[in-house]
CSV table of N, CA and C in Angstrom, one decimal:
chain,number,residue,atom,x,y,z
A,1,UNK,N,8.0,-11.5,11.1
A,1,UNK,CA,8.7,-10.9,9.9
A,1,UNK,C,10.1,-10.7,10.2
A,2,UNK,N,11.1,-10.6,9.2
A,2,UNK,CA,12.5,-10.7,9.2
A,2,UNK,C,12.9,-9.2,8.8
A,3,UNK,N,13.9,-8.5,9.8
A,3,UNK,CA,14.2,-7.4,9.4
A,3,UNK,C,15.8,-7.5,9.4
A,4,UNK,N,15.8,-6.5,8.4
A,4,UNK,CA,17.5,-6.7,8.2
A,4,UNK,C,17.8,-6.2,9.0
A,5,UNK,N,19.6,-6.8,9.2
A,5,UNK,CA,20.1,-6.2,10.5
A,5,UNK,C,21.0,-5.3,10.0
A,6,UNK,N,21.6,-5.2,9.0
A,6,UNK,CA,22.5,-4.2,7.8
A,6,UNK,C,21.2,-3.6,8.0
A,7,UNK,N,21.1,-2.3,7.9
A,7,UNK,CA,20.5,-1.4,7.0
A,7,UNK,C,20.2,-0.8,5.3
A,8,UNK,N,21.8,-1.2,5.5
A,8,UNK,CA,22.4,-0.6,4.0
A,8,UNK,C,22.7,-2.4,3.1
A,9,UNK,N,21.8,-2.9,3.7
A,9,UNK,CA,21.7,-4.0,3.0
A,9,UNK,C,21.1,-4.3,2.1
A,10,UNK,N,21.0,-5.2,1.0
A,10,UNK,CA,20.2,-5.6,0.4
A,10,UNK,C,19.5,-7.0,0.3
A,11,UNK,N,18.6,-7.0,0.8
A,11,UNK,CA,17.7,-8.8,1.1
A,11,UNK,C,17.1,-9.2,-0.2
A,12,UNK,N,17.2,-10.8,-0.2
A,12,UNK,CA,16.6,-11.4,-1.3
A,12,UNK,C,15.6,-12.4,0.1
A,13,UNK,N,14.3,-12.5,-0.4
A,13,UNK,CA,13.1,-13.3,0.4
A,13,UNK,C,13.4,-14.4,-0.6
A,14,UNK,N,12.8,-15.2,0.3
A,14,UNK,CA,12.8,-16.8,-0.2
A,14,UNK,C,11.8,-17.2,-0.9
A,15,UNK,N,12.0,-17.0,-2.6
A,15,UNK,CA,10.7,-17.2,-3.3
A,15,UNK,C,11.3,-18.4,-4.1
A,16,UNK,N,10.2,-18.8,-4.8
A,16,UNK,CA,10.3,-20.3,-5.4
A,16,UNK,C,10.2,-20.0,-7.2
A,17,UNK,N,11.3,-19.3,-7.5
A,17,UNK,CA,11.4,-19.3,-9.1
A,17,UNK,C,9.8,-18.4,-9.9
A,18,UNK,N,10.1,-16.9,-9.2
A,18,UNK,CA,8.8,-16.2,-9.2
A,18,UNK,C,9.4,-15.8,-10.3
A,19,UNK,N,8.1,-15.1,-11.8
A,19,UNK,CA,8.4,-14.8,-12.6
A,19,UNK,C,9.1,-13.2,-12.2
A,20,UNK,N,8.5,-12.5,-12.0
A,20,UNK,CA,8.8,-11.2,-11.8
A,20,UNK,C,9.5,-10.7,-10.1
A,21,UNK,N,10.0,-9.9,-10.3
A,21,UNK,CA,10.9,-9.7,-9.3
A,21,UNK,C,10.7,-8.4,-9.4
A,22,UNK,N,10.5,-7.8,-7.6
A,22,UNK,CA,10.0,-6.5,-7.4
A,22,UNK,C,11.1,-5.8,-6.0
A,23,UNK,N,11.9,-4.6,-6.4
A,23,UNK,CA,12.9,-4.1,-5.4
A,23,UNK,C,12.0,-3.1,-5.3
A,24,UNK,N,12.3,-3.1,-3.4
A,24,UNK,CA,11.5,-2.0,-2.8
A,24,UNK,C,12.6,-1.0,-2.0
A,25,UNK,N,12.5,-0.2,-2.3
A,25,UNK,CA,13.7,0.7,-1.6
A,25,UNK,C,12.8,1.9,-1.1
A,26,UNK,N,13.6,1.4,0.7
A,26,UNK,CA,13.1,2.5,1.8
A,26,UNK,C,13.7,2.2,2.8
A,27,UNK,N,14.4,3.1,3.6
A,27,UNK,CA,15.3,3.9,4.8
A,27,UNK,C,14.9,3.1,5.5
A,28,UNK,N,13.2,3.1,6.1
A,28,UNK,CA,13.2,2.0,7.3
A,28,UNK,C,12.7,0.9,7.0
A,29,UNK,N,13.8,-0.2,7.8
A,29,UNK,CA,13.7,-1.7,7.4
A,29,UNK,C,12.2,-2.4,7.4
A,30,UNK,N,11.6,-1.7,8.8
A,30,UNK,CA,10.2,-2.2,9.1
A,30,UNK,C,9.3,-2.1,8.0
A,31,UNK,N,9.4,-0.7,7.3
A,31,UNK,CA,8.7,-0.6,6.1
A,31,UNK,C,8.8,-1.8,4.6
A,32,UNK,N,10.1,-2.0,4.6
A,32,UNK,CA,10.4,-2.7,3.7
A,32,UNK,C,9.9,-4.3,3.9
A,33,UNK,N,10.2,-4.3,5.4
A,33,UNK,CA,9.7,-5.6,6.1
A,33,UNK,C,8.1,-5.9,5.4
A,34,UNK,N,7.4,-5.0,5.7
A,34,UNK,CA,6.0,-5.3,6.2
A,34,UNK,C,5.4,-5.2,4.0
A,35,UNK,N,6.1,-4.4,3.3
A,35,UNK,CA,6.1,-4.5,2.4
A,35,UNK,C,6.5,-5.4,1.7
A,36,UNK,N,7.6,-6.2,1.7
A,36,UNK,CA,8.0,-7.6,1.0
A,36,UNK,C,7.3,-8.9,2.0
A,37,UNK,N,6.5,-9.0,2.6
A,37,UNK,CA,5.4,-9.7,3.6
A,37,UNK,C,4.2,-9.7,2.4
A,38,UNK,N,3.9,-8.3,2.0
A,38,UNK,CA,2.3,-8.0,1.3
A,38,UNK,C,2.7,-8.0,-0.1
A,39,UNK,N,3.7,-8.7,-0.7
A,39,UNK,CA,3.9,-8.5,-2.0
A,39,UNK,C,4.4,-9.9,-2.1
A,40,UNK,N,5.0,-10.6,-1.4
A,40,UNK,CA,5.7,-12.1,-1.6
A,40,UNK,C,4.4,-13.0,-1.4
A,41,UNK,N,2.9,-12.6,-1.2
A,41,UNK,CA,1.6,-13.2,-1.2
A,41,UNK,C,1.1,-13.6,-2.7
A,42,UNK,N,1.4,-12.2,-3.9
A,42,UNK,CA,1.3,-12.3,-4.3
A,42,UNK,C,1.7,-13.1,-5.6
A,43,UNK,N,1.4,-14.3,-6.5
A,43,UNK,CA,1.8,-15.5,-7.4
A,43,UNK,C,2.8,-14.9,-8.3
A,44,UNK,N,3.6,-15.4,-8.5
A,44,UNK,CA,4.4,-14.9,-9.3
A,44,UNK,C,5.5,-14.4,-9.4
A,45,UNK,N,5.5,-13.4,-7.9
A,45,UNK,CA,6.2,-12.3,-7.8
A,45,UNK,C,7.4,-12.7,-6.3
A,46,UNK,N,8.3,-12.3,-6.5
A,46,UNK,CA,9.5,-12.4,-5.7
A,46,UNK,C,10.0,-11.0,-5.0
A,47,UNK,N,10.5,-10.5,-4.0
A,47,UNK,CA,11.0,-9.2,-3.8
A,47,UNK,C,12.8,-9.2,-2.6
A,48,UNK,N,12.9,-8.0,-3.4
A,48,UNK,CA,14.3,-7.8,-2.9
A,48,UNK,C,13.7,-6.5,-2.2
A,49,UNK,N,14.6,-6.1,-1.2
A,49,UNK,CA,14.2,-5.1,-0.3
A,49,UNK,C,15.9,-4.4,-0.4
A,50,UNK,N,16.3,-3.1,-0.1
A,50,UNK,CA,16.7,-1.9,-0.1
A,50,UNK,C,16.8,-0.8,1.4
A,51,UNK,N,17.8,-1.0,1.7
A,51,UNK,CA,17.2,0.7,3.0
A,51,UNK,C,18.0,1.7,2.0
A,52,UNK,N,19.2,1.3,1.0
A,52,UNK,CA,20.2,2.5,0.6
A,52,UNK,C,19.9,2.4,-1.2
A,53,UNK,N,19.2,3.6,-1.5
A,53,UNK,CA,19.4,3.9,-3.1
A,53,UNK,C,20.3,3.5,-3.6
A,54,UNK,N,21.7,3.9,-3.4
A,54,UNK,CA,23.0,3.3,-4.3
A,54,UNK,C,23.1,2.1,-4.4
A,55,UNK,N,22.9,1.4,-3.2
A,55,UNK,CA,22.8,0.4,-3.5
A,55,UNK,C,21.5,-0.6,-4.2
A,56,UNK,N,20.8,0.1,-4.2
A,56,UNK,CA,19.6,-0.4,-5.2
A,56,UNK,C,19.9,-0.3,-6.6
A,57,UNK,N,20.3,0.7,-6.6
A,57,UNK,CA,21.0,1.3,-8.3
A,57,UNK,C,21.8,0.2,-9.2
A,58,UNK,N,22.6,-0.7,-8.0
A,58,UNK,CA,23.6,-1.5,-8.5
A,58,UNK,C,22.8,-3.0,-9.0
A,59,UNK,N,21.3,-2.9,-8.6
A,59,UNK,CA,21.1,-4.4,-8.7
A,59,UNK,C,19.5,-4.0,-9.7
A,60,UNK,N,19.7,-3.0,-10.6
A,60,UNK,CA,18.5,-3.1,-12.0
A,60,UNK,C,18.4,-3.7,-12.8
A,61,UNK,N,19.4,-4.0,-13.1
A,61,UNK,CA,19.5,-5.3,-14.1
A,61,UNK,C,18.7,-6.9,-13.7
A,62,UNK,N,18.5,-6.9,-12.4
A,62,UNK,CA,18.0,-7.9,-11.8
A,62,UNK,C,16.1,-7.9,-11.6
A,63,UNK,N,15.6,-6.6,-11.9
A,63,UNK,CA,14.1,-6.7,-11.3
A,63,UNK,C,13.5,-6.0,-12.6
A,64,UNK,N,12.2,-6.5,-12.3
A,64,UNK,CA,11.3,-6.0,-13.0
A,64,UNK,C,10.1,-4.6,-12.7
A,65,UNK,N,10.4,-4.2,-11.6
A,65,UNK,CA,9.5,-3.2,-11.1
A,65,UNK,C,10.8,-2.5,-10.0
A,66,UNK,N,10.4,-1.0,-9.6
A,66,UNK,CA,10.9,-0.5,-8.5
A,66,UNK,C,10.1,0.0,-7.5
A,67,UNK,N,9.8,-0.3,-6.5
A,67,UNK,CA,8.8,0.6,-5.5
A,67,UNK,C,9.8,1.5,-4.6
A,68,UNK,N,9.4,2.2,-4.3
A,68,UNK,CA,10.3,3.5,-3.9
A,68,UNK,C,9.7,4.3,-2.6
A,69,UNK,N,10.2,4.7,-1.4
A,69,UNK,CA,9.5,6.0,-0.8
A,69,UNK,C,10.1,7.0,-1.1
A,70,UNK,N,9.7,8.2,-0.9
A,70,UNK,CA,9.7,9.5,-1.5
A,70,UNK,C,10.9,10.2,-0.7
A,71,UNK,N,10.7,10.3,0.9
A,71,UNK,CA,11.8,11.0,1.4
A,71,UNK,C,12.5,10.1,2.1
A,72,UNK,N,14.0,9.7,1.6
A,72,UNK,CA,14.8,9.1,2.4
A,72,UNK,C,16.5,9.9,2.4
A,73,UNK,N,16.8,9.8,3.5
A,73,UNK,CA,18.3,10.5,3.3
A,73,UNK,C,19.2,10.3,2.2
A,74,UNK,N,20.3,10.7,2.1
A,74,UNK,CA,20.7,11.2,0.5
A,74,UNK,C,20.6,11.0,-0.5
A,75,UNK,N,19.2,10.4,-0.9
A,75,UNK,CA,18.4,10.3,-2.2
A,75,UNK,C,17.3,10.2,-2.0
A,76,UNK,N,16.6,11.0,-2.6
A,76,UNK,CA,15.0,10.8,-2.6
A,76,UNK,C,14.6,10.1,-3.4
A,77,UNK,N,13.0,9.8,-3.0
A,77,UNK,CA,12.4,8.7,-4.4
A,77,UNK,C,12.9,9.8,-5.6
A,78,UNK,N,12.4,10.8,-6.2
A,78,UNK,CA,12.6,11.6,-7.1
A,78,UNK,C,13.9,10.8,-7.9
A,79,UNK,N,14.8,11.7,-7.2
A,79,UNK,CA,16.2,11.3,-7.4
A,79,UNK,C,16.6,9.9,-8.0
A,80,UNK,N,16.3,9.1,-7.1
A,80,UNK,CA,16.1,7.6,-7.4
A,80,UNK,C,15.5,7.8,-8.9
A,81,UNK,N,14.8,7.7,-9.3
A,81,UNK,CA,13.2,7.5,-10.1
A,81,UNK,C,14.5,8.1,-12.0
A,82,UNK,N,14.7,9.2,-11.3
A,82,UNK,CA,15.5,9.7,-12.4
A,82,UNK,C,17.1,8.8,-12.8
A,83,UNK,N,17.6,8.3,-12.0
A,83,UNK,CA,18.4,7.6,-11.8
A,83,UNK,C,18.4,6.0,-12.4
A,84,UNK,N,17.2,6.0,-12.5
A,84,UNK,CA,16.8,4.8,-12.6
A,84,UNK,C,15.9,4.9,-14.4
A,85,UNK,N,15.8,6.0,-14.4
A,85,UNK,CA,15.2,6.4,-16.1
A,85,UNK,C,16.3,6.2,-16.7
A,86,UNK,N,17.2,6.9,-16.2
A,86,UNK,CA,18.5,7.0,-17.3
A,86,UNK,C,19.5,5.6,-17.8
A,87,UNK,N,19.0,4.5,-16.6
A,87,UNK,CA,19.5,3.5,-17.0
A,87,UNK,C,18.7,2.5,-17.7
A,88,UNK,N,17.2,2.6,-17.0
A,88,UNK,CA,16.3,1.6,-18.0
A,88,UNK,C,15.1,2.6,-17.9
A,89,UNK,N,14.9,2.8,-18.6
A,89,UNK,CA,13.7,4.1,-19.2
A,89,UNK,C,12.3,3.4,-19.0
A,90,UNK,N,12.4,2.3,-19.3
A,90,UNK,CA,10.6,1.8,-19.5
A,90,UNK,C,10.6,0.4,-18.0
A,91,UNK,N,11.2,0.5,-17.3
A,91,UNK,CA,11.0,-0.1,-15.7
A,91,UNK,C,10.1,0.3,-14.8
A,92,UNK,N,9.0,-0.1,-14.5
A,92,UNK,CA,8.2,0.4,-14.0
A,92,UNK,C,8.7,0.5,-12.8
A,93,UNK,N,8.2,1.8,-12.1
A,93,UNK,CA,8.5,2.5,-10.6
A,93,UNK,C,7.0,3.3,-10.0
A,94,UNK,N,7.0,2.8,-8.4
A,94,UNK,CA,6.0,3.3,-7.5
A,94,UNK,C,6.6,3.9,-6.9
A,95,UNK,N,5.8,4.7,-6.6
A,95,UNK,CA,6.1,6.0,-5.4
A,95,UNK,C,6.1,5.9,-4.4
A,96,UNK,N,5.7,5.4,-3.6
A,96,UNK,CA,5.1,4.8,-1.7
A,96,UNK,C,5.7,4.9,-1.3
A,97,UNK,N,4.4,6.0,-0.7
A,97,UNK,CA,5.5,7.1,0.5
A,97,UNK,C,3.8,7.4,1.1
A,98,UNK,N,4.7,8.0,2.5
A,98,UNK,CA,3.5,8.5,3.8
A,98,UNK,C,3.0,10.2,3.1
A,99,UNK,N,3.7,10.7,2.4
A,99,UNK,CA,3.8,12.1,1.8
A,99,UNK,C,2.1,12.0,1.3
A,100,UNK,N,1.2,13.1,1.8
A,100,UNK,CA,0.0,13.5,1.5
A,100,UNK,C,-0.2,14.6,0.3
A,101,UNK,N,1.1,15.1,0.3
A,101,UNK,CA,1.2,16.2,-0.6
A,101,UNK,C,0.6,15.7,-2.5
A,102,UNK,N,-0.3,16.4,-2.5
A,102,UNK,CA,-0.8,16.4,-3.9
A,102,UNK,C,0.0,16.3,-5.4
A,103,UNK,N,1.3,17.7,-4.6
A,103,UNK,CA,2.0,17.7,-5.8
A,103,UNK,C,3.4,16.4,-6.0
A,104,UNK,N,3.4,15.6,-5.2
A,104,UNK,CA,4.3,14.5,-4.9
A,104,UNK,C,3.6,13.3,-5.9
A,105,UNK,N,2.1,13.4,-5.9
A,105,UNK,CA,2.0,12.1,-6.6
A,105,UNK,C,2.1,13.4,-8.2
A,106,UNK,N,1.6,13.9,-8.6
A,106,UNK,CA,1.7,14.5,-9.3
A,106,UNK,C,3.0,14.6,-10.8
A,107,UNK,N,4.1,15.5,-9.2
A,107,UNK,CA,5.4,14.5,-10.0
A,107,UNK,C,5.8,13.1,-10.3
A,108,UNK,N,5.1,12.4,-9.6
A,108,UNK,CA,5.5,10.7,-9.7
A,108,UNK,C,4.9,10.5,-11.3
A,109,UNK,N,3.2,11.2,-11.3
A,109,UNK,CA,2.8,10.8,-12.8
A,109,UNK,C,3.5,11.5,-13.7
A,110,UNK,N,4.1,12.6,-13.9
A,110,UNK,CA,4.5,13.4,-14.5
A,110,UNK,C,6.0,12.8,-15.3
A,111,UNK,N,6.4,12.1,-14.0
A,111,UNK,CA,7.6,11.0,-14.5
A,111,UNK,C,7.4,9.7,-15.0
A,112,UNK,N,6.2,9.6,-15.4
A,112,UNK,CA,5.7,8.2,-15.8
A,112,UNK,C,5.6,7.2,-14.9
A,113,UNK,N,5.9,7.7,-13.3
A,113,UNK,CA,5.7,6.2,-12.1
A,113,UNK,C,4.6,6.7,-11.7
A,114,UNK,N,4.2,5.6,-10.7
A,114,UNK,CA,2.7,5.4,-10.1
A,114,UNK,C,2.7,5.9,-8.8
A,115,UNK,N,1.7,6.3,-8.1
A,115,UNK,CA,2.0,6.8,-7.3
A,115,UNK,C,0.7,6.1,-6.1
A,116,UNK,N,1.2,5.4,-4.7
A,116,UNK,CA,0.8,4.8,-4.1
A,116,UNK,C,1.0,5.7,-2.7
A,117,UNK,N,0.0,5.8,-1.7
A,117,UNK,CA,0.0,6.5,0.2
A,117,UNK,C,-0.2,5.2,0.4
A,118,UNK,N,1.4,5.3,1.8
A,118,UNK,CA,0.8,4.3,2.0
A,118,UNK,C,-0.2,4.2,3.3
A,119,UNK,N,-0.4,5.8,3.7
A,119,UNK,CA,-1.9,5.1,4.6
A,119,UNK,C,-1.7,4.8,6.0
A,120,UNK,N,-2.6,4.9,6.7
A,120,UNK,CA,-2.7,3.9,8.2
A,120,UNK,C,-3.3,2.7,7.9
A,121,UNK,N,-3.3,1.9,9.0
A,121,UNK,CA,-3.5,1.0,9.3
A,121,UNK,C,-3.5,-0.3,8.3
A,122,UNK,N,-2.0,0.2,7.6
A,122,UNK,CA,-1.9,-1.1,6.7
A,122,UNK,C,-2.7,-0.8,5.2
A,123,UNK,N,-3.9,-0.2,4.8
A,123,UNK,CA,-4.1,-0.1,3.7
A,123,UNK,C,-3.6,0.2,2.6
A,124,UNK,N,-2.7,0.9,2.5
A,124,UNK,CA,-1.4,1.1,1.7
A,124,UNK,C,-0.9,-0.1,1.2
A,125,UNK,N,-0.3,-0.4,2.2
A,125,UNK,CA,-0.1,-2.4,1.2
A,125,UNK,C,-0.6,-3.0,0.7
A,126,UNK,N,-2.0,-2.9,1.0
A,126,UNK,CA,-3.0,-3.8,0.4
A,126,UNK,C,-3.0,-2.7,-1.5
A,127,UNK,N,-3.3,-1.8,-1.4
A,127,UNK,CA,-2.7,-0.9,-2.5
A,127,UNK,C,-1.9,-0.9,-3.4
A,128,UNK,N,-0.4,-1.4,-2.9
A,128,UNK,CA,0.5,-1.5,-3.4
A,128,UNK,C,0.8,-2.8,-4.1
A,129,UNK,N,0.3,-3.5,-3.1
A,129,UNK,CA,-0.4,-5.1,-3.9
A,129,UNK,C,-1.1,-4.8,-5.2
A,130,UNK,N,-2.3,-4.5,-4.8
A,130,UNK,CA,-3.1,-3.8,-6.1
A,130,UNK,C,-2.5,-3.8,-7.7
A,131,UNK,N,-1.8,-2.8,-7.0
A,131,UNK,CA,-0.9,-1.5,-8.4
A,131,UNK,C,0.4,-2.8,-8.7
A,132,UNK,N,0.8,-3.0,-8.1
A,132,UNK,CA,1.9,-4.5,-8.8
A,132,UNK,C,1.3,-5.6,-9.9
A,133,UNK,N,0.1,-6.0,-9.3
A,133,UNK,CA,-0.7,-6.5,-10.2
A,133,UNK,C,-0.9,-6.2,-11.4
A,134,UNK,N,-1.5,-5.1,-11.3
A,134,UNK,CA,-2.1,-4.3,-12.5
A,134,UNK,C,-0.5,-4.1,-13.5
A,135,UNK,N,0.8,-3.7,-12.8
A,135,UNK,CA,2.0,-3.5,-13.7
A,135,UNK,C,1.9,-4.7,-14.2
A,136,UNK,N,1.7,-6.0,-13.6
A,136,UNK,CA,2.4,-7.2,-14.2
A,136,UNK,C,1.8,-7.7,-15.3
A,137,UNK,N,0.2,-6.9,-15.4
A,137,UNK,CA,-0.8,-7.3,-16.4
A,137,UNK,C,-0.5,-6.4,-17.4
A,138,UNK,N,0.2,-5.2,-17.3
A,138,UNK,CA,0.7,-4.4,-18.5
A,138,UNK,C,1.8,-4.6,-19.2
């Protein structure tokens, strides 16, 4: 797997004219890694990967979904999530994050996004695969 060497970078994976295009923004690269790995499987679907919110912000106009983790330095998913209502309101956004807290997915439904753990041993991904799906069929 390919990890960025910028942090504050933003990666485009090498897909072949995928309909939908899915930005994943999270602080650690490995996560993002192992996440645009379990979603570039899926037909259709293309992903851009994120470690820095701001810089995710600049490139919405370009994707069809957001996947997000919840706590990252100076923006949280939250934050993010709102940030990203105010510019396109009906963009689908996941929550995926390690956060077990009840009231974290809670807010995520509360805000109209989905809310994915991602889990040990890899199950989470397989999850987050899942819930992509199911957006793309909505």
């Amino acid at each position: 797997m390919c990890v960025p060497s910028d942090s504050a970078s933003l990666q485009e994976s090498a897909g072949s004219g995928a309909e939908w295009t899915v930005l994943v923004v999270d602080d650690d690269p490995d996560m993002t890694a192992v996440a645009d790995a379990y979603l570039e499987r899926l037909d259709g679907v293309s992903v851009r990967t994120s470690s820095d919110p701001d810089a995710a912000l600049a490139r919405l106009s370009e994707v069809d979904c957001v996947v997000s983790d919840y706590e990252m330095p100076g923006m949280d998913g939250f934050a993010l999530l709102d940030a990203v209502r105010s510019s396109r309101p009906a963009l689908p956004f996941v929550v995926f994050t390690g956060s077990l807290d009840e009231r974290v997915a809670e807010r995520a439904r509360d805000r109209g996004a989905r809310y994915v753990e991602k889990g040990p041993m890899g199950g989470g991904f397989d999850r987050l695969a899942s819930e992509i799906e199911r957006l793309r069929e909505d």
